PDB file of C-alpha atoms and ligand atoms in Angstrom:
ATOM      1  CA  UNK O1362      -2.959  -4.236 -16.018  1.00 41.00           C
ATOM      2  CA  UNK O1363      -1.109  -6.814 -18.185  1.00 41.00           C
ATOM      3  CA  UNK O1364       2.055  -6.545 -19.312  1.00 41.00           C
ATOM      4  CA  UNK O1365       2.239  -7.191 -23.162  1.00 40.00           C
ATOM      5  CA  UNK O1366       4.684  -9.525 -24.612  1.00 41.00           C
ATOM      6  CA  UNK O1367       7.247  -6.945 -25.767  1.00 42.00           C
ATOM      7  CA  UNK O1368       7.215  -5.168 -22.167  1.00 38.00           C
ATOM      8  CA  UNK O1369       4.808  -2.310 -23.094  1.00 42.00           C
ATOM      9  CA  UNK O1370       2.044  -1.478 -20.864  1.00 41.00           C
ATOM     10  CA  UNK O1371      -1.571  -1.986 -21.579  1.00 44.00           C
ATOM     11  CA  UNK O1372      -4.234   0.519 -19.542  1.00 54.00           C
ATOM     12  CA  UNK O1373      -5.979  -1.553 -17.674  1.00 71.00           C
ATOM     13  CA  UNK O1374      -8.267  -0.424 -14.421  1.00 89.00           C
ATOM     14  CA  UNK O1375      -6.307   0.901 -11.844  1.00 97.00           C
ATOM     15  CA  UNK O1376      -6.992  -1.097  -8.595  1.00 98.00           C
ATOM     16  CA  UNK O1377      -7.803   1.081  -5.365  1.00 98.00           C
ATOM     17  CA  UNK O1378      -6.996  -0.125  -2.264  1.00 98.00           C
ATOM     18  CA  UNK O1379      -7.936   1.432   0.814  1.00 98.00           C
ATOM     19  CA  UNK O1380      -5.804   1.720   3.820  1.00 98.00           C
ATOM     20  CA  UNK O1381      -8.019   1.187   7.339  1.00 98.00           C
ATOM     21  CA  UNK O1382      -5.228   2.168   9.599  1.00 97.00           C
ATOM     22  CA  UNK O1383      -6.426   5.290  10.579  1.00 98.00           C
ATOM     23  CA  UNK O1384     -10.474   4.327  11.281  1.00 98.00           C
ATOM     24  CA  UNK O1385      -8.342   2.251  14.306  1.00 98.00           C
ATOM     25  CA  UNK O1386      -6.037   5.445  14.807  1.00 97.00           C
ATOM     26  CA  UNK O1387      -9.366   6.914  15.764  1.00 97.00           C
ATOM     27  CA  UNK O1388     -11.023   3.673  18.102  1.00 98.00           C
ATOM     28  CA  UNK O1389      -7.536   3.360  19.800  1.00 97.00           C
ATOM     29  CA  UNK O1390      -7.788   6.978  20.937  1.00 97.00           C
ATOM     30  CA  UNK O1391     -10.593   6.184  23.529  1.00 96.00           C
ATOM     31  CA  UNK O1392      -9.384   2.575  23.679  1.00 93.00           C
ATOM     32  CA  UNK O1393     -12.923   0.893  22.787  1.00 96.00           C
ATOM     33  CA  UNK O1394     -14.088  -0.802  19.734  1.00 97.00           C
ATOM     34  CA  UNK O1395     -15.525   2.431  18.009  1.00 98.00           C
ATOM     35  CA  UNK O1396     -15.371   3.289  14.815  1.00 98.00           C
ATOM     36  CA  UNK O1397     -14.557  -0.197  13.802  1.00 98.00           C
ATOM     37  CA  UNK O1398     -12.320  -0.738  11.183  1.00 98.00           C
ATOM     38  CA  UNK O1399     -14.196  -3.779   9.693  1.00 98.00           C
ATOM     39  CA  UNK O1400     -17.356  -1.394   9.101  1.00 98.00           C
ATOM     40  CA  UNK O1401     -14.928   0.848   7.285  1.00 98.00           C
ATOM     41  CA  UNK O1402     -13.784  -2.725   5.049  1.00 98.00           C
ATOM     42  CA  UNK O1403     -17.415  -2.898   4.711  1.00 97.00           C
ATOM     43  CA  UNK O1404     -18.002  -0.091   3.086  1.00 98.00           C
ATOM     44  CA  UNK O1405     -14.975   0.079   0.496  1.00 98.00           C
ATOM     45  CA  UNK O1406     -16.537  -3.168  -0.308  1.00 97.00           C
ATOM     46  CA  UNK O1407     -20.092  -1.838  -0.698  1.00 97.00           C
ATOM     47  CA  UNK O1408     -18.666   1.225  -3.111  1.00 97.00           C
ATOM     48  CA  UNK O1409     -16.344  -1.070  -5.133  1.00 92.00           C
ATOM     49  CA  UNK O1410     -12.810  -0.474  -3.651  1.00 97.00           C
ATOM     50  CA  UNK O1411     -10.521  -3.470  -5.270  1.00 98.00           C
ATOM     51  CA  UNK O1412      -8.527  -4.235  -1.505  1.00 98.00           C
ATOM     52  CA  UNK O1413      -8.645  -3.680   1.869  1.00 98.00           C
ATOM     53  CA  UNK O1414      -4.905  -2.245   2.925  1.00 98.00           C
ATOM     54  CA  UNK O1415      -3.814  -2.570   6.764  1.00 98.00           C
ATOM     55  CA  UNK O1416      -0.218  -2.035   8.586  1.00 97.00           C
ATOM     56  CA  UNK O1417      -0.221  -4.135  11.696  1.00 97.00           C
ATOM     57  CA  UNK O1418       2.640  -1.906  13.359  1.00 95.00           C
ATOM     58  CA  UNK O1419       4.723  -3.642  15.689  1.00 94.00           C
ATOM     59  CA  UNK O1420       3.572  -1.152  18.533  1.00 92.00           C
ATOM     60  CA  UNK O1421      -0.057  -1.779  17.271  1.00 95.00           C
ATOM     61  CA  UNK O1422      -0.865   1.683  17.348  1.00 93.00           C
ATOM     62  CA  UNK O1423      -3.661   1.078  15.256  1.00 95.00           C
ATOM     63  CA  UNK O1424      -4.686  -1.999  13.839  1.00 97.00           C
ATOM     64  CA  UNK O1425      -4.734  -4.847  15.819  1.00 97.00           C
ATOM     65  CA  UNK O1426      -3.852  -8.585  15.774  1.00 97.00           C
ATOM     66  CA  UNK O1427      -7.727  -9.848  16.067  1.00 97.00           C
ATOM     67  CA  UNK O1428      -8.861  -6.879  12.981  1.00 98.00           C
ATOM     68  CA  UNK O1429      -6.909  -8.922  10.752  1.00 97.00           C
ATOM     69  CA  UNK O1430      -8.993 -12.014  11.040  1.00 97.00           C
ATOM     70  CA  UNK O1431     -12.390  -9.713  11.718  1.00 98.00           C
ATOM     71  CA  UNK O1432     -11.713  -7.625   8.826  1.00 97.00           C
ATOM     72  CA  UNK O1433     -11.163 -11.278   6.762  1.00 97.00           C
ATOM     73  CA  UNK O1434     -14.004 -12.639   8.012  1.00 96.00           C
ATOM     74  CA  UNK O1435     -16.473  -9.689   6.745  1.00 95.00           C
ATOM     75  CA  UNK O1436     -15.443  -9.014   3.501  1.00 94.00           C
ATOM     76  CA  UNK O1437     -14.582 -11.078   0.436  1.00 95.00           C
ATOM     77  CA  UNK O1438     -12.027  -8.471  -1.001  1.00 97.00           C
ATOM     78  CA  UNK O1439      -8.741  -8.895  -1.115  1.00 98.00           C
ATOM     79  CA  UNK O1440      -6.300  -8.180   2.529  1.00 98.00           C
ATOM     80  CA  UNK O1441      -3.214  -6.519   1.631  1.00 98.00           C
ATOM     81  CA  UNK O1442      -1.232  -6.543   4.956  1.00 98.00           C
ATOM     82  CA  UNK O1443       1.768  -4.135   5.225  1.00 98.00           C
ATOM     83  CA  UNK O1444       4.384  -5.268   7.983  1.00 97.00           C
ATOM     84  CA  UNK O1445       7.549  -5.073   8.131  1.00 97.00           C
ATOM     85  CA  UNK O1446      10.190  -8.299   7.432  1.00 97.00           C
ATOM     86  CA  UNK O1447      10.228  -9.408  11.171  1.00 97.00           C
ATOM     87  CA  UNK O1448       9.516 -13.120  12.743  1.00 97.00           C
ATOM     88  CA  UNK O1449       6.678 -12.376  14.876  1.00 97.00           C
ATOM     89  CA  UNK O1450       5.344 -10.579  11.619  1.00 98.00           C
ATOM     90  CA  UNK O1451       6.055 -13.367   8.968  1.00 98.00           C
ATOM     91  CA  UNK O1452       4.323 -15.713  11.856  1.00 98.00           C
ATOM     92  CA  UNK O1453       1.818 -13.463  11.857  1.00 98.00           C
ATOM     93  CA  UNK O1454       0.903 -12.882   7.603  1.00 98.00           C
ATOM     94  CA  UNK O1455       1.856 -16.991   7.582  1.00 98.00           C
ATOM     95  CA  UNK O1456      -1.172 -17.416   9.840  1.00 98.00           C
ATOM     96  CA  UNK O1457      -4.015 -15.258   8.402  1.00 98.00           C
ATOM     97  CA  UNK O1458      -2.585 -15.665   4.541  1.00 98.00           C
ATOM     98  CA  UNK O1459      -3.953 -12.826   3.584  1.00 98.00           C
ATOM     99  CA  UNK O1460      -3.700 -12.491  -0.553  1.00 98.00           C
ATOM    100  CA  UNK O1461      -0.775  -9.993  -0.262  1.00 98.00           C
ATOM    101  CA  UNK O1462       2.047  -9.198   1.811  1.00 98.00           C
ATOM    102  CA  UNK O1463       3.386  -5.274   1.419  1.00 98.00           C
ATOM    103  CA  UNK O1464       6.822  -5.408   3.336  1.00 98.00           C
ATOM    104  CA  UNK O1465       7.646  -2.258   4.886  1.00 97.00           C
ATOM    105  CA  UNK O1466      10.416  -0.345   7.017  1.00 95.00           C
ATOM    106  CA  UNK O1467       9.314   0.301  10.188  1.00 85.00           C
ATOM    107  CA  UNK O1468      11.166   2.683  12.782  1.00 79.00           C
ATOM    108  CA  UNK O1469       9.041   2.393  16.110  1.00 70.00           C
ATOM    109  CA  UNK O1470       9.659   6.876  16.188  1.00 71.00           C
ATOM    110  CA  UNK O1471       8.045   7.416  12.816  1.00 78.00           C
ATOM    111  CA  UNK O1472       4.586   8.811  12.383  1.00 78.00           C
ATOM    112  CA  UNK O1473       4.278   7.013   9.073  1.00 77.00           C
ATOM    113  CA  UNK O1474       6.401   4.925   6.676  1.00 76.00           C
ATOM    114  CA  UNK O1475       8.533   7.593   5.681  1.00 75.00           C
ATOM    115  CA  UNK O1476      11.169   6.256   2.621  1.00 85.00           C
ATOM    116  CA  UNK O1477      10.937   2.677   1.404  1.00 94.00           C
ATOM    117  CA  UNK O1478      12.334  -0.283   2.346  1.00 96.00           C
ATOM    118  CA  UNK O1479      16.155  -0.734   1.771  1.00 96.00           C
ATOM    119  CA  UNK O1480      15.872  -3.584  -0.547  1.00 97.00           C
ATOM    120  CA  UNK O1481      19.106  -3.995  -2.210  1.00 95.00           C
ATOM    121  CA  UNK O1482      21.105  -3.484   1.659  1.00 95.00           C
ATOM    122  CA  UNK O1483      19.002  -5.425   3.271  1.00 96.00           C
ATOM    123  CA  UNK O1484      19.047  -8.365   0.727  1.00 96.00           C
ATOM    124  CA  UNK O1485      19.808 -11.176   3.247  1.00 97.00           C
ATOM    125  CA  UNK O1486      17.372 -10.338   5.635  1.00 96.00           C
ATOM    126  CA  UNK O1487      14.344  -9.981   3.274  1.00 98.00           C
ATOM    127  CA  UNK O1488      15.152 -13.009   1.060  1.00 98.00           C
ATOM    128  CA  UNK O1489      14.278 -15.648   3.701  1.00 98.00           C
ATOM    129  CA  UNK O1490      11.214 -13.430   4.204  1.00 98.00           C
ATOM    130  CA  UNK O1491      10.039 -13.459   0.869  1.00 98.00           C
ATOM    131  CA  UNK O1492      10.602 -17.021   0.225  1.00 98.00           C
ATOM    132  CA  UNK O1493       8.168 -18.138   3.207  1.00 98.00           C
ATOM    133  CA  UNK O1494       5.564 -16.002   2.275  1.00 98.00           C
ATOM    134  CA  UNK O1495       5.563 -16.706  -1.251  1.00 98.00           C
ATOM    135  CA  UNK O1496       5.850 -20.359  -0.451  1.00 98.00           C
ATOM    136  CA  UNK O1497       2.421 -20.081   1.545  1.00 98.00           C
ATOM    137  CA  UNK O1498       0.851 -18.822  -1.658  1.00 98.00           C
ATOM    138  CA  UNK O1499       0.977 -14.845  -0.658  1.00 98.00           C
ATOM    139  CA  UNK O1500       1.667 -12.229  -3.256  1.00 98.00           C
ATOM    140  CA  UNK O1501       4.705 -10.609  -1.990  1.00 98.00           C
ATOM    141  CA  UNK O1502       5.427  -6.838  -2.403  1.00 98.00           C
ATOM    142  CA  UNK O1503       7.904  -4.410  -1.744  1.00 98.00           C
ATOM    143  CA  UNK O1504       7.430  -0.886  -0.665  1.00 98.00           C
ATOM    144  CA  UNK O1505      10.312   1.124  -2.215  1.00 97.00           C
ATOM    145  CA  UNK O1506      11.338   4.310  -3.620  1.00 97.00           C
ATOM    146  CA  UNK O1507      11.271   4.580  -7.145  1.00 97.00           C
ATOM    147  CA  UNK O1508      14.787   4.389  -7.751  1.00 97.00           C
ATOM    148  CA  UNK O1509      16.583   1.651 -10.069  1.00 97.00           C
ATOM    149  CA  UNK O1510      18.769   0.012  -7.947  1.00 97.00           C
ATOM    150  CA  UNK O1511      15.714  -1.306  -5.322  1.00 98.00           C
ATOM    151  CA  UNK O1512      13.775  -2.203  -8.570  1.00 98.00           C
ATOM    152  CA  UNK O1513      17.219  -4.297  -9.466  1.00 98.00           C
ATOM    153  CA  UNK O1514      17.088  -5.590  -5.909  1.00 98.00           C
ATOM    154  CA  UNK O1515      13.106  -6.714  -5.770  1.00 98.00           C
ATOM    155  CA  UNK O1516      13.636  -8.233  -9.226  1.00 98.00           C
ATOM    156  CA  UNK O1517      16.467 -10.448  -7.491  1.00 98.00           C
ATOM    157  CA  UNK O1518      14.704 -11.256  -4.609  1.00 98.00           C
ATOM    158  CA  UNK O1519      11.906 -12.056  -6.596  1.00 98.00           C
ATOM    159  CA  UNK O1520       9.422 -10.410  -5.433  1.00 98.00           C
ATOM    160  CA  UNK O1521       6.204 -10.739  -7.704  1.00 98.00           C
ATOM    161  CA  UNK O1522       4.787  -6.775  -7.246  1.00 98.00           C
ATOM    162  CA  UNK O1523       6.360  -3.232  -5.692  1.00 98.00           C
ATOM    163  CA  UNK O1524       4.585  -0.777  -4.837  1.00 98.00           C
ATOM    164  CA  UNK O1525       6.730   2.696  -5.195  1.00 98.00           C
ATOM    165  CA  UNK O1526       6.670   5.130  -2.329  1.00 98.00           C
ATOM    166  CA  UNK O1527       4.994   8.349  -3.883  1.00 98.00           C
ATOM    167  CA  UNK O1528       5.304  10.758  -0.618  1.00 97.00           C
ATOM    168  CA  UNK O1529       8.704  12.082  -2.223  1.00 97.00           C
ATOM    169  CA  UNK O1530       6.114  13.319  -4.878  1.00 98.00           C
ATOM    170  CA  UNK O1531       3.169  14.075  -3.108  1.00 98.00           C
ATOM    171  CA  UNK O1532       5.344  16.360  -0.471  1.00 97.00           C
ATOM    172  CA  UNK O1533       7.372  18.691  -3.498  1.00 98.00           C
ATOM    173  CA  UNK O1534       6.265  20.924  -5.365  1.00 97.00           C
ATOM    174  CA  UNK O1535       7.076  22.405  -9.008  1.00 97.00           C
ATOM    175  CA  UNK O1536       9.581  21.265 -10.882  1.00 98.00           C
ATOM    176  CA  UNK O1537      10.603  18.824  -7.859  1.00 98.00           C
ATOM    177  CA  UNK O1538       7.433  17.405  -8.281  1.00 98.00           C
ATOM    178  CA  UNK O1539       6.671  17.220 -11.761  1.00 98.00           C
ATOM    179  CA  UNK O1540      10.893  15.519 -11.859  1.00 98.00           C
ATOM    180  CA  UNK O1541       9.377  12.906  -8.827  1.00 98.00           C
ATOM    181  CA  UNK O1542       6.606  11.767 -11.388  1.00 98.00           C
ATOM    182  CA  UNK O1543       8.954  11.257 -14.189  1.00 98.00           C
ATOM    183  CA  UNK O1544      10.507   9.309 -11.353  1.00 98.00           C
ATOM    184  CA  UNK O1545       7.611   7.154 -10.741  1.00 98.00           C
ATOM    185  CA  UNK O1546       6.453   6.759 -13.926  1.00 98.00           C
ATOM    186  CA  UNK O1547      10.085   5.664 -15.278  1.00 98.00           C
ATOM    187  CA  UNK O1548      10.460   3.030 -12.932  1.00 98.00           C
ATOM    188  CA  UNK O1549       7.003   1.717 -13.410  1.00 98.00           C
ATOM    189  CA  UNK O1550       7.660   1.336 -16.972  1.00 98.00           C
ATOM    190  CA  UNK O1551      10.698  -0.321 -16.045  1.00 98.00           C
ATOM    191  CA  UNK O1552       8.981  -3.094 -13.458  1.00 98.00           C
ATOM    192  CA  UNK O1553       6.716  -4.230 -16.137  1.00 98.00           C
ATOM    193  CA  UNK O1554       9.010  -4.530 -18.631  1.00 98.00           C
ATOM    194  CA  UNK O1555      11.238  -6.720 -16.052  1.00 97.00           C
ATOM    195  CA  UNK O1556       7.912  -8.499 -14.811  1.00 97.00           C
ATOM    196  CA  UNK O1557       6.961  -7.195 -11.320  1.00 98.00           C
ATOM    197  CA  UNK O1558       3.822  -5.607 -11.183  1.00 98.00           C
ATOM    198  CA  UNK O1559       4.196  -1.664 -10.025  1.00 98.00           C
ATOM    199  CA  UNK O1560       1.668  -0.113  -7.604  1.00 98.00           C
ATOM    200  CA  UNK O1561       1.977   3.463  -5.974  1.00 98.00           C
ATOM    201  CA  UNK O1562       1.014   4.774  -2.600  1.00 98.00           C
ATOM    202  CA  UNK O1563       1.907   7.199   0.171  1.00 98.00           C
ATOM    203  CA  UNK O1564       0.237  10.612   0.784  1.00 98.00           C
ATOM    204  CA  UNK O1565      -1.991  10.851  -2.153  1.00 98.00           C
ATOM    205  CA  UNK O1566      -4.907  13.487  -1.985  1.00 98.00           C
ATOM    206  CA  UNK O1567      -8.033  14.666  -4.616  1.00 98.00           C
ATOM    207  CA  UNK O1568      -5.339  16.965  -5.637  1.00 98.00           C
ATOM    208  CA  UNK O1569      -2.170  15.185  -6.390  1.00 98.00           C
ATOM    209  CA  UNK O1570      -3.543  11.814  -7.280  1.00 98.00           C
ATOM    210  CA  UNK O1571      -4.212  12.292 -10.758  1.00 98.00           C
ATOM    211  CA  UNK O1572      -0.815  12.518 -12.594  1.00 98.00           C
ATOM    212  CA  UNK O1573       0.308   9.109 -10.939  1.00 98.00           C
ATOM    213  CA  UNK O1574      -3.088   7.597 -12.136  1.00 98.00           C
ATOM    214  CA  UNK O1575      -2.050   8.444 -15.360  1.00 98.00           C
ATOM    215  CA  UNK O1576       0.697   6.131 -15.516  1.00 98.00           C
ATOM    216  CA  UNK O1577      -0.224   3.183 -17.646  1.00 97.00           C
ATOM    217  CA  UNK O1578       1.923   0.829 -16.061  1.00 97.00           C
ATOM    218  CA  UNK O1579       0.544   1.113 -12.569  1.00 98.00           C
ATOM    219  CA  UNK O1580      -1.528  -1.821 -11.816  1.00 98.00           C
ATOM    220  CA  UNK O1581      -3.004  -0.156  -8.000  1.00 98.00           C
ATOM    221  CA  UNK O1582      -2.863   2.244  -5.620  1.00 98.00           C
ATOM    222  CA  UNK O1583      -2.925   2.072  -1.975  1.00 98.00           C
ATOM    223  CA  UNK O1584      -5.013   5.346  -0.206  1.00 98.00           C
ATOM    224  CA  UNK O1585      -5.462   5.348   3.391  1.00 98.00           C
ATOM    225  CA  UNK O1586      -5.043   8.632   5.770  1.00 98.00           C
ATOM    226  CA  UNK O1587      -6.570  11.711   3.505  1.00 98.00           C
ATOM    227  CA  UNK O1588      -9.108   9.202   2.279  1.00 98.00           C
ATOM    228  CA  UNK O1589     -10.050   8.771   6.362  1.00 98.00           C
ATOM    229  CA  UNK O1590      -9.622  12.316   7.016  1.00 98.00           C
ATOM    230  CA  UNK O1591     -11.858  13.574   3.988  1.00 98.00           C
ATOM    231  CA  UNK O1592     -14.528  10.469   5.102  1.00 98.00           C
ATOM    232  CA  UNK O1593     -14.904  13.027   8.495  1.00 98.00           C
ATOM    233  CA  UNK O1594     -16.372  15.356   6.598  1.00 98.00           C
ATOM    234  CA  UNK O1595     -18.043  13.617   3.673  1.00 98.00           C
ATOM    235  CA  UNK O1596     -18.419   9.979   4.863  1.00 98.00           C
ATOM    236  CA  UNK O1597     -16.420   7.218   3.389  1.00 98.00           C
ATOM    237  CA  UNK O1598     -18.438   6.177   0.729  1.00 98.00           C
ATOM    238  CA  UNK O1599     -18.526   9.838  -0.925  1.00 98.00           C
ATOM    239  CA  UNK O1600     -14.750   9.346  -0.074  1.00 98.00           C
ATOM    240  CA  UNK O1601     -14.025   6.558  -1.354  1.00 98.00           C
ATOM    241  CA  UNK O1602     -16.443   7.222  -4.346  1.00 98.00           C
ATOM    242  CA  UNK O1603     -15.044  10.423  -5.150  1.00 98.00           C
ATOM    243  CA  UNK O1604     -10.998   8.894  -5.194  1.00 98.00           C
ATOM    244  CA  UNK O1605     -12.338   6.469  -7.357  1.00 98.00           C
ATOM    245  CA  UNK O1606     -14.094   8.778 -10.168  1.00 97.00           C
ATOM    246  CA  UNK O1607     -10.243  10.970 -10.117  1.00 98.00           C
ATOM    247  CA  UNK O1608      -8.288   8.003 -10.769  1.00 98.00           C
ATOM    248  CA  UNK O1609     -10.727   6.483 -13.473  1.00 96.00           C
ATOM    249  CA  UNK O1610     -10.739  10.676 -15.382  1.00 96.00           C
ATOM    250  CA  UNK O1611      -7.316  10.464 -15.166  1.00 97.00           C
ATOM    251  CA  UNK O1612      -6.914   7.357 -17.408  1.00 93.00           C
TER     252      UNK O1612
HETATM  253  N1  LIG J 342       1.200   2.075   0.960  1.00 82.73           N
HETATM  254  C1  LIG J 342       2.033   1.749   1.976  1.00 82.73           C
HETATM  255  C2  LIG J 342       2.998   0.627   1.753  1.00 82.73           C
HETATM  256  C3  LIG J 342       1.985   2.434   3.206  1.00 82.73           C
HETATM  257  O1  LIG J 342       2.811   2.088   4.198  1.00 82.73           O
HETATM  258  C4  LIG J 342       1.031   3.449   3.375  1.00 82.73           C
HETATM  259  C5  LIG J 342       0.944   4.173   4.680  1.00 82.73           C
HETATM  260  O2  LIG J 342       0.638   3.295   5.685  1.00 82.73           O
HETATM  261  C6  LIG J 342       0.166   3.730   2.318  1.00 82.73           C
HETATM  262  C7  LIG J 342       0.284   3.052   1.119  1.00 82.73           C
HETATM  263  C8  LIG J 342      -0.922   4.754   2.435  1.00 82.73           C
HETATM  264  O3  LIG J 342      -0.379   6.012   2.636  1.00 82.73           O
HETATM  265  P1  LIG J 342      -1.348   7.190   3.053  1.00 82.73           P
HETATM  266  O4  LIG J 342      -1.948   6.822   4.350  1.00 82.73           O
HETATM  267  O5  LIG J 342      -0.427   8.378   3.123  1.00 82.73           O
HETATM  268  O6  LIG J 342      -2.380   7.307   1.962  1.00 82.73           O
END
């Protein structure tokens, strides 16, 4: 989505990007090289997912440092790797260049990236960290709660895209939830009128994906563990499919 002149949002196709992690999760259980995650970026390709999203953790509990260049290698679309703003990770995203960078917090105890990323505290340490990456041509982004004073602090850092954590949202219920998308939505409106492209992600299901799809002003949204999970069951395509044909009804 573009943002007009004056600020407003256009609708535009919301992007779907697919996070692998957990098609790794699976192969690192028995420690082999089954179910590959590349297959998996093979076949979000094959139903027309826009990205291919992947975390390499620092504890590499499921992707690895060689499925970032295998995963590359087999598909054209576009890498979106999430790390967090650490040497041996900028080293790492300055080496494989994927086309974006998602910069995340990451506590080594977490299950999953549970808030966003500290933005406006943590200024000094992320603007070195967006400047090299940027510099080597990668779209930088910033995974943080929907909440106008990290929006203030990606604008200064510069970052070109966030992408707003929606598992505040996707966890209430109610009036809590129905208040956490007026959050979202708010903020979104607010990034494109200040020039950073929005995207959403974090626990979105069938059910609960459809209000933030809504949203005019989000450009994409980043999927990964219910679509694996639900890919059990129905395989990913149907998955993948299926996410695809909410998000496009709810526009
Ligand atoms: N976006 C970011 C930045 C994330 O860290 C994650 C989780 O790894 C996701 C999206 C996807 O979240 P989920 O797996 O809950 O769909």
């Amino acid at each position: 989505m573009t943002a007009a002149p004056d600020g407003a949002a256009r609708p535009g196709r919301l992007r779907l990007g697919v996070n692998i992690d957990h098609v790794a999760t699976i192969r690192n259980a028995r420690g082999g090289d089954h179910p590959d995650p590349v297959r998996a970026a093979a076949i979000v390709a094959s139903v027309g997912g826009d990205g291919i999203t992947a975390h390499l953790r620092e504890d590499r509990r499921h992707i690895r440092d060689d499925d970032l260049r295998r995963i590359q290698d087999a598909t054209d679309l576009p890498l979106n790797l999430e790390m967090a703003a650490t040497e041996e990770m900028v080293r790492i995203a300055l080496a494989h260049r994927p086309h974006a960078a998602c910069i995340v917090p990451e506590k080594r105890a977490e299950r999953t990236t549970e808030g966003g990323l500290d933005a406006a505290g943590l200024h000094n340490q992320l603007a070195p960290v967006v400047t090299r990456l940027m510099d080597a041509g990668i779209r930088v982004s910033l995974f943080i709660a929907p909440d106008e004073r990290q929006l203030d602090a990606a604008m200064r850092l510069g970052a070109p895209v966030v992408e707003f954590h929606t598992g505040e949202y996707a966890h209430a219920t109610g009036e809590r939830r129905a208040a956490e998308l007026r959050r979202v939505a708010d903020l979104a409106a607010l990034a494109v009128k200040t020039g950073i492209e929005p995207h959403a992600g974090h626990g979105l299901t069938y059910d609960n994906v459809q209000p933030i799809a809504a949203i005019p002003h989000l450009a994409e949204l980043n999927i990964g563990h219910y679509l694996i999970g639900e890919a059990v069951f129905t395989g990913l395509e149907a998955a993948v499919r299926q996410m695809r044909e909410l998000m496009d009804a709810a526009r």
